[in-house]
mmCIF file of C-alpha atoms in Angstrom:
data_model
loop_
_atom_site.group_PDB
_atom_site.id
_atom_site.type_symbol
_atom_site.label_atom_id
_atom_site.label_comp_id
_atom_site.label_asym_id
_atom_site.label_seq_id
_atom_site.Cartn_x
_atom_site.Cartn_y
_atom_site.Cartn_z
ATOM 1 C CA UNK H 1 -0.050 -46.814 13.290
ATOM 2 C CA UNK H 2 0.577 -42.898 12.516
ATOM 3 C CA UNK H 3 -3.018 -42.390 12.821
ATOM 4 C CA UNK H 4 -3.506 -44.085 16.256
ATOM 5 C CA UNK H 5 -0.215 -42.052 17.543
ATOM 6 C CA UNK H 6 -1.387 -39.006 16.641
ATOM 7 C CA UNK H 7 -4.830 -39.216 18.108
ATOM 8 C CA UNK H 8 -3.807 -40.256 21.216
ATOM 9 C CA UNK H 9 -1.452 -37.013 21.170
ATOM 10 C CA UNK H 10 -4.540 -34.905 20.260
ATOM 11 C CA UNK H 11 -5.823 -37.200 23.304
ATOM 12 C CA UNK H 12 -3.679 -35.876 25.320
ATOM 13 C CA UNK H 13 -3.667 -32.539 24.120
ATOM 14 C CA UNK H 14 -7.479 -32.000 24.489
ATOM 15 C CA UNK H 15 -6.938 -33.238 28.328
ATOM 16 C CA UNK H 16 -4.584 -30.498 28.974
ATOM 17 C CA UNK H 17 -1.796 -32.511 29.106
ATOM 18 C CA UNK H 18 0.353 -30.140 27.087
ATOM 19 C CA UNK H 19 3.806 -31.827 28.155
ATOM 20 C CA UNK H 20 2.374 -35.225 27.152
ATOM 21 C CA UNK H 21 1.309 -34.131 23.771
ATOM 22 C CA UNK H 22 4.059 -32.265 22.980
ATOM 23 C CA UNK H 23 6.824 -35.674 24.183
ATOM 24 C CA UNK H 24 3.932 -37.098 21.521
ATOM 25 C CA UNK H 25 4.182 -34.673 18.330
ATOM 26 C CA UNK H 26 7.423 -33.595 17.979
ATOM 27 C CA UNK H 27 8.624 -37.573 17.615
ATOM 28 C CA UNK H 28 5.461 -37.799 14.588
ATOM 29 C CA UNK H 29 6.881 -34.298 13.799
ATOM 30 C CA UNK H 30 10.407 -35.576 13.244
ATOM 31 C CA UNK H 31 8.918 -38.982 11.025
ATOM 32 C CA UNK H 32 7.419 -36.544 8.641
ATOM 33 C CA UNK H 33 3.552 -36.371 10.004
ATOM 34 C CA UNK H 34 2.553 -33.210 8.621
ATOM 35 C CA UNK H 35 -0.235 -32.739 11.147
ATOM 36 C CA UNK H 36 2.498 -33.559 14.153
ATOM 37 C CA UNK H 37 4.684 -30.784 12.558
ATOM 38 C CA UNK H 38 1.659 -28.079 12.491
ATOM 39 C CA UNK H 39 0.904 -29.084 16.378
ATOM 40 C CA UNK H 40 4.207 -29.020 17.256
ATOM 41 C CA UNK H 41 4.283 -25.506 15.312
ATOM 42 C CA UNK H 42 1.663 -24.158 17.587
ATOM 43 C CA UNK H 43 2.976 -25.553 20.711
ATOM 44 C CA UNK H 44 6.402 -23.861 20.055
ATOM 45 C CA UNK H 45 4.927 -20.591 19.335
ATOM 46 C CA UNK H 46 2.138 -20.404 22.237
ATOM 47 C CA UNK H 47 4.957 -22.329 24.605
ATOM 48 C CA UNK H 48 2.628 -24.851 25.263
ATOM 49 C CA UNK H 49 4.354 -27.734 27.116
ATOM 50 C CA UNK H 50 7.740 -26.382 25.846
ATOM 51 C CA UNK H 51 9.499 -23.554 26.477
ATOM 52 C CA UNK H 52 8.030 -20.516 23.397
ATOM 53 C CA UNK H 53 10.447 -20.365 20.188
ATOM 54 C CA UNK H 54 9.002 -18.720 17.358
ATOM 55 C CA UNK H 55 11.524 -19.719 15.480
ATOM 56 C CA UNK H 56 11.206 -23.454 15.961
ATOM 57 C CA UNK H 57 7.730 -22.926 15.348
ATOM 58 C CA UNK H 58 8.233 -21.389 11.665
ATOM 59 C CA UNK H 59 10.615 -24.123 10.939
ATOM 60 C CA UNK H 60 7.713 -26.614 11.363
ATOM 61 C CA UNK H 61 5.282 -25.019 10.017
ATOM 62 C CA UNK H 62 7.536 -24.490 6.726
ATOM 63 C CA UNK H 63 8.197 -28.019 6.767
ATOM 64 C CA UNK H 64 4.287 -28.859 7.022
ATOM 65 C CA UNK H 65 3.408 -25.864 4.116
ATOM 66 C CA UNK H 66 5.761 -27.604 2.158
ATOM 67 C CA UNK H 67 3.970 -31.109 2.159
ATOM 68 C CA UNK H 68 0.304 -29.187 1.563
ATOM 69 C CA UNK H 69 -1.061 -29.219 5.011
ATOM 70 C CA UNK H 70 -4.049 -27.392 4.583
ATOM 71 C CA UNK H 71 -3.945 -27.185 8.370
ATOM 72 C CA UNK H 72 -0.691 -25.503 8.394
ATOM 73 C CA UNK H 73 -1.680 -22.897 5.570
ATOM 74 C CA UNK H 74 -4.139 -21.615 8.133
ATOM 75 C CA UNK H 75 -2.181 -21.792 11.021
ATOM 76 C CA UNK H 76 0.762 -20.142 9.652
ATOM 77 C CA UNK H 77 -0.792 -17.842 7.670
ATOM 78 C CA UNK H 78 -2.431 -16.766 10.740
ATOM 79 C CA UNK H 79 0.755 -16.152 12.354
ATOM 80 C CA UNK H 80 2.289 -13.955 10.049
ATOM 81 C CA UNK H 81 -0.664 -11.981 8.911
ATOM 82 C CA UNK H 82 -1.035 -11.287 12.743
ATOM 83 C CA UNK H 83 2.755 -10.678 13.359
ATOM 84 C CA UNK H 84 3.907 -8.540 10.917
ATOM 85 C CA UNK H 85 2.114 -5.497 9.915
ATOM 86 C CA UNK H 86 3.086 -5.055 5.989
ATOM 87 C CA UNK H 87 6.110 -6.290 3.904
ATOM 88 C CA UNK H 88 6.789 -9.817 2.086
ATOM 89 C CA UNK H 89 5.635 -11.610 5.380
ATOM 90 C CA UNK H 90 2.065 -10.487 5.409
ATOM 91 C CA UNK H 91 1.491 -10.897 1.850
ATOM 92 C CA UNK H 92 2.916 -14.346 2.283
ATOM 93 C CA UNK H 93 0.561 -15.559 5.346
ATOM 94 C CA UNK H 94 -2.175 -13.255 3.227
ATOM 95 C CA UNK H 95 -1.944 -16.010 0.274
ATOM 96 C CA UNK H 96 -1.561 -18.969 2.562
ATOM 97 C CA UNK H 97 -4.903 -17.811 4.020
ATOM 98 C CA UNK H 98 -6.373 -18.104 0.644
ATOM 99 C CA UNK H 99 -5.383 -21.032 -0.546
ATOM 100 C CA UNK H 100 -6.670 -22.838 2.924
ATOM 101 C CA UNK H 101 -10.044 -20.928 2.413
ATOM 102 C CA UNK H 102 -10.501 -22.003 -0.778
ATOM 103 C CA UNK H 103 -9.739 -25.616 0.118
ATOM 104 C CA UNK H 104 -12.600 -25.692 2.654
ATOM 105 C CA UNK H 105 -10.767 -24.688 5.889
ATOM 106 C CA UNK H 106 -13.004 -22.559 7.950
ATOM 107 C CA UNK H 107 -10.147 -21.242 10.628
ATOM 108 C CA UNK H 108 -8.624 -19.519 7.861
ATOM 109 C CA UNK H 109 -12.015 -18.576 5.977
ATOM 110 C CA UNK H 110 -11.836 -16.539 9.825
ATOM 111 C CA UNK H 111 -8.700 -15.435 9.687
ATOM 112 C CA UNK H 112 -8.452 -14.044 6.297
ATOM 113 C CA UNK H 113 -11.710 -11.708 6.491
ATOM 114 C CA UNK H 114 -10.631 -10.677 9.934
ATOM 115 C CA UNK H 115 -7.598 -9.376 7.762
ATOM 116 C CA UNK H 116 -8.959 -8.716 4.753
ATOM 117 C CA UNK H 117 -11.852 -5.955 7.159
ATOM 118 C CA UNK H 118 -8.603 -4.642 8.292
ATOM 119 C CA UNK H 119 -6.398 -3.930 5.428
ATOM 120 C CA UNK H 120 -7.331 -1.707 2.964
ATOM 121 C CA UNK H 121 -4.741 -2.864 0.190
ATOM 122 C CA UNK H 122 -4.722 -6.343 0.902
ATOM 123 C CA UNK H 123 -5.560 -7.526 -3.372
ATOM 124 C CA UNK H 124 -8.484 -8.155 -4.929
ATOM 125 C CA UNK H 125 -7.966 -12.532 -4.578
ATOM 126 C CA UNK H 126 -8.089 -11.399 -1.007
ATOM 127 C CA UNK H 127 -11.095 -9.578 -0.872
ATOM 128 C CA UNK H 128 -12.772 -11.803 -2.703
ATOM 129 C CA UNK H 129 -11.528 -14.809 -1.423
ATOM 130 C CA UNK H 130 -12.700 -13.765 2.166
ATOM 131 C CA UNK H 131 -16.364 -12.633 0.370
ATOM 132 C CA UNK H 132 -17.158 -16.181 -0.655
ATOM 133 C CA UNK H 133 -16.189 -17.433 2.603
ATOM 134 C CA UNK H 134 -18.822 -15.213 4.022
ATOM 135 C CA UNK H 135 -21.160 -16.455 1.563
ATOM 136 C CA UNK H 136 -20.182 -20.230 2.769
ATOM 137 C CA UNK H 137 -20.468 -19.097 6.144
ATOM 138 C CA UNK H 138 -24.196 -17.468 5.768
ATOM 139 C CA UNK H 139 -24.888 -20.765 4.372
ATOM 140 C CA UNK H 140 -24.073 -22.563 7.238
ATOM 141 C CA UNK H 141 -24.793 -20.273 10.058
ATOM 142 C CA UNK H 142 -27.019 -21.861 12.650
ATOM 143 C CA UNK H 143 -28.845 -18.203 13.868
ATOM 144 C CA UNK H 144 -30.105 -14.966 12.431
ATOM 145 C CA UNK H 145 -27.701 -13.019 14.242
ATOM 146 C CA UNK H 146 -24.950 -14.784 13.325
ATOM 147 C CA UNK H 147 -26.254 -14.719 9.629
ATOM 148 C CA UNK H 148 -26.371 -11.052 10.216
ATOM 149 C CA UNK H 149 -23.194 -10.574 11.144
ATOM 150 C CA UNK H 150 -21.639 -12.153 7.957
ATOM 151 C CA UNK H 151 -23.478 -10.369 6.401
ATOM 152 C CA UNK H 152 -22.760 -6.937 7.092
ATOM 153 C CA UNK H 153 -18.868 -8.583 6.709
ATOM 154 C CA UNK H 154 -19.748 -8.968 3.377
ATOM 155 C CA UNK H 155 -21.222 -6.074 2.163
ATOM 156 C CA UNK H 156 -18.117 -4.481 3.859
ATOM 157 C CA UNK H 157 -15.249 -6.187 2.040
ATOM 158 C CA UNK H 158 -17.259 -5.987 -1.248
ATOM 159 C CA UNK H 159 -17.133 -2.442 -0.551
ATOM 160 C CA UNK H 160 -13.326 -2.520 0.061
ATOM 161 C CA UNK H 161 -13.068 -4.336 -3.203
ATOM 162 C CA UNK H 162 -14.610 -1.417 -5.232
ATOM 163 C CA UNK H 163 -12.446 1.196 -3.273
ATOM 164 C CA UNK H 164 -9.257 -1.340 -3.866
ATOM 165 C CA UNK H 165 -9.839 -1.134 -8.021
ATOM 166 C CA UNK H 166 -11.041 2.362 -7.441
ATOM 167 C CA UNK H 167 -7.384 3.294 -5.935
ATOM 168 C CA UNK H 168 -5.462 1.264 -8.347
ATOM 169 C CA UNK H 169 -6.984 2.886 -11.109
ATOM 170 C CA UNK H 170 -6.355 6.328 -9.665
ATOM 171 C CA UNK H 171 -2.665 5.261 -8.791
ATOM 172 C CA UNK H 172 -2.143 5.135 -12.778
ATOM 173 C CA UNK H 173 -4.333 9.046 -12.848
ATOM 174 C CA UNK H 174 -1.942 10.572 -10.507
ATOM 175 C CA UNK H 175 1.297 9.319 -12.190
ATOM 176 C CA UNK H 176 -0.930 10.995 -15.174
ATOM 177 C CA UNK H 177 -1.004 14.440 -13.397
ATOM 178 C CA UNK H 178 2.253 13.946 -12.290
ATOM 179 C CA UNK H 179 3.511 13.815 -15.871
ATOM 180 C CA UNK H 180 1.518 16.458 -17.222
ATOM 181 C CA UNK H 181 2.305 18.752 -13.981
ATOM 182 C CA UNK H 182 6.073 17.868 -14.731
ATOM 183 C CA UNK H 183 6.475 18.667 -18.478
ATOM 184 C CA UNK H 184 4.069 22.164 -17.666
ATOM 185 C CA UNK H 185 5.981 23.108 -15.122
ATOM 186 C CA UNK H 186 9.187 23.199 -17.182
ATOM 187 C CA UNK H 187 7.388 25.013 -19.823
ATOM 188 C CA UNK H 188 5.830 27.374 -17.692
ATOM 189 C CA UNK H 189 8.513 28.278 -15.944
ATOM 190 C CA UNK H 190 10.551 28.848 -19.269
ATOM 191 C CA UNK H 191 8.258 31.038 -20.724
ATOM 192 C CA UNK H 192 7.783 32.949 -17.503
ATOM 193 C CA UNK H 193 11.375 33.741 -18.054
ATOM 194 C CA UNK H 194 11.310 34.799 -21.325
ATOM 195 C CA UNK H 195 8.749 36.878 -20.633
ATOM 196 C CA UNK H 196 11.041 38.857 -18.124
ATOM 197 C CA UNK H 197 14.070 38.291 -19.928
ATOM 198 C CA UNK H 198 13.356 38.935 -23.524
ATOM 199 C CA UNK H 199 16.684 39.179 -24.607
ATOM 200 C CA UNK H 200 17.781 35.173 -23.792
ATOM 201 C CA UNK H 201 15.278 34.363 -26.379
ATOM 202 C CA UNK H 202 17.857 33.675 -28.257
ATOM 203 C CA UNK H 203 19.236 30.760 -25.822
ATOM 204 C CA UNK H 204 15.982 29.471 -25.806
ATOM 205 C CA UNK H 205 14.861 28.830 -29.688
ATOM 206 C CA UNK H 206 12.714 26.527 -28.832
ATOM 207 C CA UNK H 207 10.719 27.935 -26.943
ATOM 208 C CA UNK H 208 10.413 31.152 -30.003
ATOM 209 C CA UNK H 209 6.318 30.718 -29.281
ATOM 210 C CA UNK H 210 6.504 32.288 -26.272
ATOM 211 C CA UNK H 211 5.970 35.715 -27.804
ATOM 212 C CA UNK H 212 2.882 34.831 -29.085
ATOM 213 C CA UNK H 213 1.366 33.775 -25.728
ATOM 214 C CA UNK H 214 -0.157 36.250 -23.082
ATOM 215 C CA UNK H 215 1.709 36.207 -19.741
ATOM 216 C CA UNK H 216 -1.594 36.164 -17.958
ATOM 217 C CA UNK H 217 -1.635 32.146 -19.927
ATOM 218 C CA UNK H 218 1.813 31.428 -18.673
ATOM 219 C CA UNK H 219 0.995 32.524 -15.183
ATOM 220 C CA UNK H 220 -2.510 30.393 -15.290
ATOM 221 C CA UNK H 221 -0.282 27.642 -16.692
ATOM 222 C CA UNK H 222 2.165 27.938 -14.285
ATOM 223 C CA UNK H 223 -0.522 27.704 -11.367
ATOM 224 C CA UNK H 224 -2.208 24.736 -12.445
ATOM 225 C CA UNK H 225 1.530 23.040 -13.451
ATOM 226 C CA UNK H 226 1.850 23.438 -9.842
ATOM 227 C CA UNK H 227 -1.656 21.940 -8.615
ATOM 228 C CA UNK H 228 -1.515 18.625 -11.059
ATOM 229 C CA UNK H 229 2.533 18.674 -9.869
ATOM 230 C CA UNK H 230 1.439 18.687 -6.203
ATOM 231 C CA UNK H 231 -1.245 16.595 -6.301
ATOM 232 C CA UNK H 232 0.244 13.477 -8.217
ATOM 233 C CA UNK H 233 3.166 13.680 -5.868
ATOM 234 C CA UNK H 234 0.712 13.120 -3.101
ATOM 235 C CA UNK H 235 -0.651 10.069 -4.422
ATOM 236 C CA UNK H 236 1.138 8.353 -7.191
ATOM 237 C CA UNK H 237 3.542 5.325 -6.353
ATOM 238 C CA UNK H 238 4.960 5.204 -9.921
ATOM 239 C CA UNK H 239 8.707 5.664 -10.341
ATOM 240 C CA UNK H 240 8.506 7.281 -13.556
ATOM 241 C CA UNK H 241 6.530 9.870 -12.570
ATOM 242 C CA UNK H 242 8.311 10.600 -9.541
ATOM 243 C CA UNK H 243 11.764 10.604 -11.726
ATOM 244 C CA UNK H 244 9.455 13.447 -13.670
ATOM 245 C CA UNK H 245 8.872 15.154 -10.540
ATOM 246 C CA UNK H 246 12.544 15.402 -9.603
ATOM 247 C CA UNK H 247 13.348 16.577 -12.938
ATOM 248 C CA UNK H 248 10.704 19.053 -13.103
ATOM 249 C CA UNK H 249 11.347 20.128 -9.128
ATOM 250 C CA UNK H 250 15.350 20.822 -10.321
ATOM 251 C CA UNK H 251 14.784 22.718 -13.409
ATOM 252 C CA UNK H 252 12.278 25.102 -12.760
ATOM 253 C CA UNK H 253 14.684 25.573 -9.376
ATOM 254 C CA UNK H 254 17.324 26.145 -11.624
ATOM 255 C CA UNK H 255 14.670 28.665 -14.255
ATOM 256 C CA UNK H 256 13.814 30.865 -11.180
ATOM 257 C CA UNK H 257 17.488 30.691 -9.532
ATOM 258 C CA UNK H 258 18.556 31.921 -12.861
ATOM 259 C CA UNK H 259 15.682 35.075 -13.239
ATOM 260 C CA UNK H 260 17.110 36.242 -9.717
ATOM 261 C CA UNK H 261 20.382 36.141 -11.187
ATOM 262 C CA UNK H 262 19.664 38.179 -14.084
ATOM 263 C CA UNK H 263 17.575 40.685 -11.559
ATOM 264 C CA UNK H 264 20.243 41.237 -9.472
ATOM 265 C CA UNK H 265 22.821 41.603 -12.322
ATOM 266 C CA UNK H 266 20.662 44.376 -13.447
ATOM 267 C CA UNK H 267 21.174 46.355 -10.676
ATOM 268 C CA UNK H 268 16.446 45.650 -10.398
ATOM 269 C CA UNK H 269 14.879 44.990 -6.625
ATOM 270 C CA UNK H 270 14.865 41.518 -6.857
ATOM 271 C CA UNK H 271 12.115 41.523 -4.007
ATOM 272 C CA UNK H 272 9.517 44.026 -5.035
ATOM 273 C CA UNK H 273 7.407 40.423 -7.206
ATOM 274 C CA UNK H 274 8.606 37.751 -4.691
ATOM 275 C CA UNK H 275 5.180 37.800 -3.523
ATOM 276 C CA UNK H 276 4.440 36.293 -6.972
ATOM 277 C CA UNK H 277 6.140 33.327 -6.505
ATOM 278 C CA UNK H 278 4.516 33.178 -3.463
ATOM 279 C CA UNK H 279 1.174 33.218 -5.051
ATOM 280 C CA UNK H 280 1.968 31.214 -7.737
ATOM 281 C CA UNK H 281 4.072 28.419 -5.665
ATOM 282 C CA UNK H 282 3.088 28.214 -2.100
ATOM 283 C CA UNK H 283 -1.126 28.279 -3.074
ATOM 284 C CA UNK H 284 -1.031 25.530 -5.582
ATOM 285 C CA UNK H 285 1.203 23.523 -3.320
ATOM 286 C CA UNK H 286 -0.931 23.489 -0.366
ATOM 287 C CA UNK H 287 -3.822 23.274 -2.564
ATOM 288 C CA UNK H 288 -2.789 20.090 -4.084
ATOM 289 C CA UNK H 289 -1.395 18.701 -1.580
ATOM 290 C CA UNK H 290 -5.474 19.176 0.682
ATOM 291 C CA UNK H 291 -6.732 18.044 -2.689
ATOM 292 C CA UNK H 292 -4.093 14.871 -2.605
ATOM 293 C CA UNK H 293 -4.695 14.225 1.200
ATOM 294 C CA UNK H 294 -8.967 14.066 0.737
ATOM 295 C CA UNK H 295 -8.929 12.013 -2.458
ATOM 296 C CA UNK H 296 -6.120 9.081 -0.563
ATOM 297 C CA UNK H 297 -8.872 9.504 2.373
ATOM 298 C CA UNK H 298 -11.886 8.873 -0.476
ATOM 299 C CA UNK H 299 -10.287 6.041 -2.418
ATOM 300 C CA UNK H 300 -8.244 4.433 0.519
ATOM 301 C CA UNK H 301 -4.470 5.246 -1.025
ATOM 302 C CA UNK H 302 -2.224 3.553 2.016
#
């Protein structure tokens, strides 16, 4: 019988006997015994009683995910999550990990909040997935200390889970300052030219309102254009706003380019306000990038 085969490979296995169990498993393996496949799975990969393919090893375990070995969710999971250190892969082992958890296995309830303590964007099913394991594992834990322990490892991924949302949340603010640093910028650096250059006013009809505002509110404009710019380009991971960015980066290039231009053609010392731009560049830039740098240390932006 399959069951009777396989035991007395785990037999062997338990004795030490890797060579044995593995002549054992890979036959069981080979006739479709899921449990065979996931032993033979670790035995390739630790080179236990054969020589150490990885790659044999993911081929069985595949084969043993595919037929809903809970035993090879955990295993495999395991394996990648351990492995590789972001990308398709982890994410991959990461849910594997889950779905054993939540169907009772404990070796993955292990695995997954060893990962989940160590990741901090590893997903909220994650987080919380590996929380109620701790809470199974409190349950069931035998001494104080190692009640203790889970639960300290619970309070910690609960916190992780806050500063996960927290981050996503701020993901969608940045590509907000992004956007709003991006269209002020373009403005700001329009009407900073029109103030200089009053007679391309002309060129620039839309922008007819500029007379009306002070250049003290461009320049203020122009400085905090600069700090939202900087700062949502330090921590947003939206591709709109960083197509805004680009946009804005190019054209006020272009806006300042174009006021040297004009300087120069009037026979002016192009130099004597560089140390404006200066001021009103290089200081918001640093600023919001510092400003960018502490809040992806606060909220746990990878």
């Amino acid at each position: 019988m399959k069951s009777t085969a396989f035991d007395m490979a785990m037999m062997a296995y338990r004795q030490n006997d890797m060579e044995g169990a593995f002549r054992q498993f890979l036959p069981l393996a080979e006739n479709g015994d899921a449990d065979a496949m996931n032993m033979a799975a670790n035995m390739f990969e630790r080179g236990q009683g054969t020589y150490r393919d990885p790659g044999r090893a993911v081929f069985w375990w595949k084969k043993a995910v595919e037929l809903g070995n809970v035993d090879a969710l955990a295993d495999y999971g395991h394996y990648l999550v351990t492995t590789f250190f972001d990308g398709k892969e982890q994410k991959l082992g990461a849910g594997y990990l889950v779905t054993a958890t939540e169907r009772g296995n404990n070796r993955a309830g292990e695995s997954l909040v060893e990962f989940a303590l160590k990741n901090n964007d590893a997903g909220v099913k994650v987080y919380r997935t590996a929380a109620d394991y701790c809470d199974r594992a409190i349950d069931a834990a035998t001494d104080s200390y190692l009640r203790t322990q889970y639960v300290q490892k619970k309070g910690m991924l609960k916190y992780k889970l806050r500063q996960h949302r927290l981050g996503n949340n701020y993901v969608y603010l940045a590509a907000v300052f992004s956007a709003i640093g991006a269209v002020l910028l373009m403005i700001a650096s329009v009407d900073l030219f029109l103030e200089l250059h009053m007679e391309y006013c002309d060129m620039f009809k839309l922008f007819s309102y500029s007379k009306m505002i002070p250049w003290e509110t461009d320049i203020a404009m122009f400085f905090g254009a600069m700090l939202l710019f900087t700062l949502g380009k330090v921590t947003n991971k939206l591709h709109v706003a960083s197509f805004l960015q680009l946009l804005a980066s190019v054209f006020a290039v272009a806006v300042v380019a174009m006021h040297f231009i004009c300087v120069i053609n009037d026979g002016r010392v192009w130099y004597d306000k560089l140390l404006w731009y200066v001021v009103l560049v290089v200081i918001p830039l640093m600023l919001g990038k510092l400003l960018g740098e502490i809040l992806r240390k606060i909220i746990g932006i990878q």
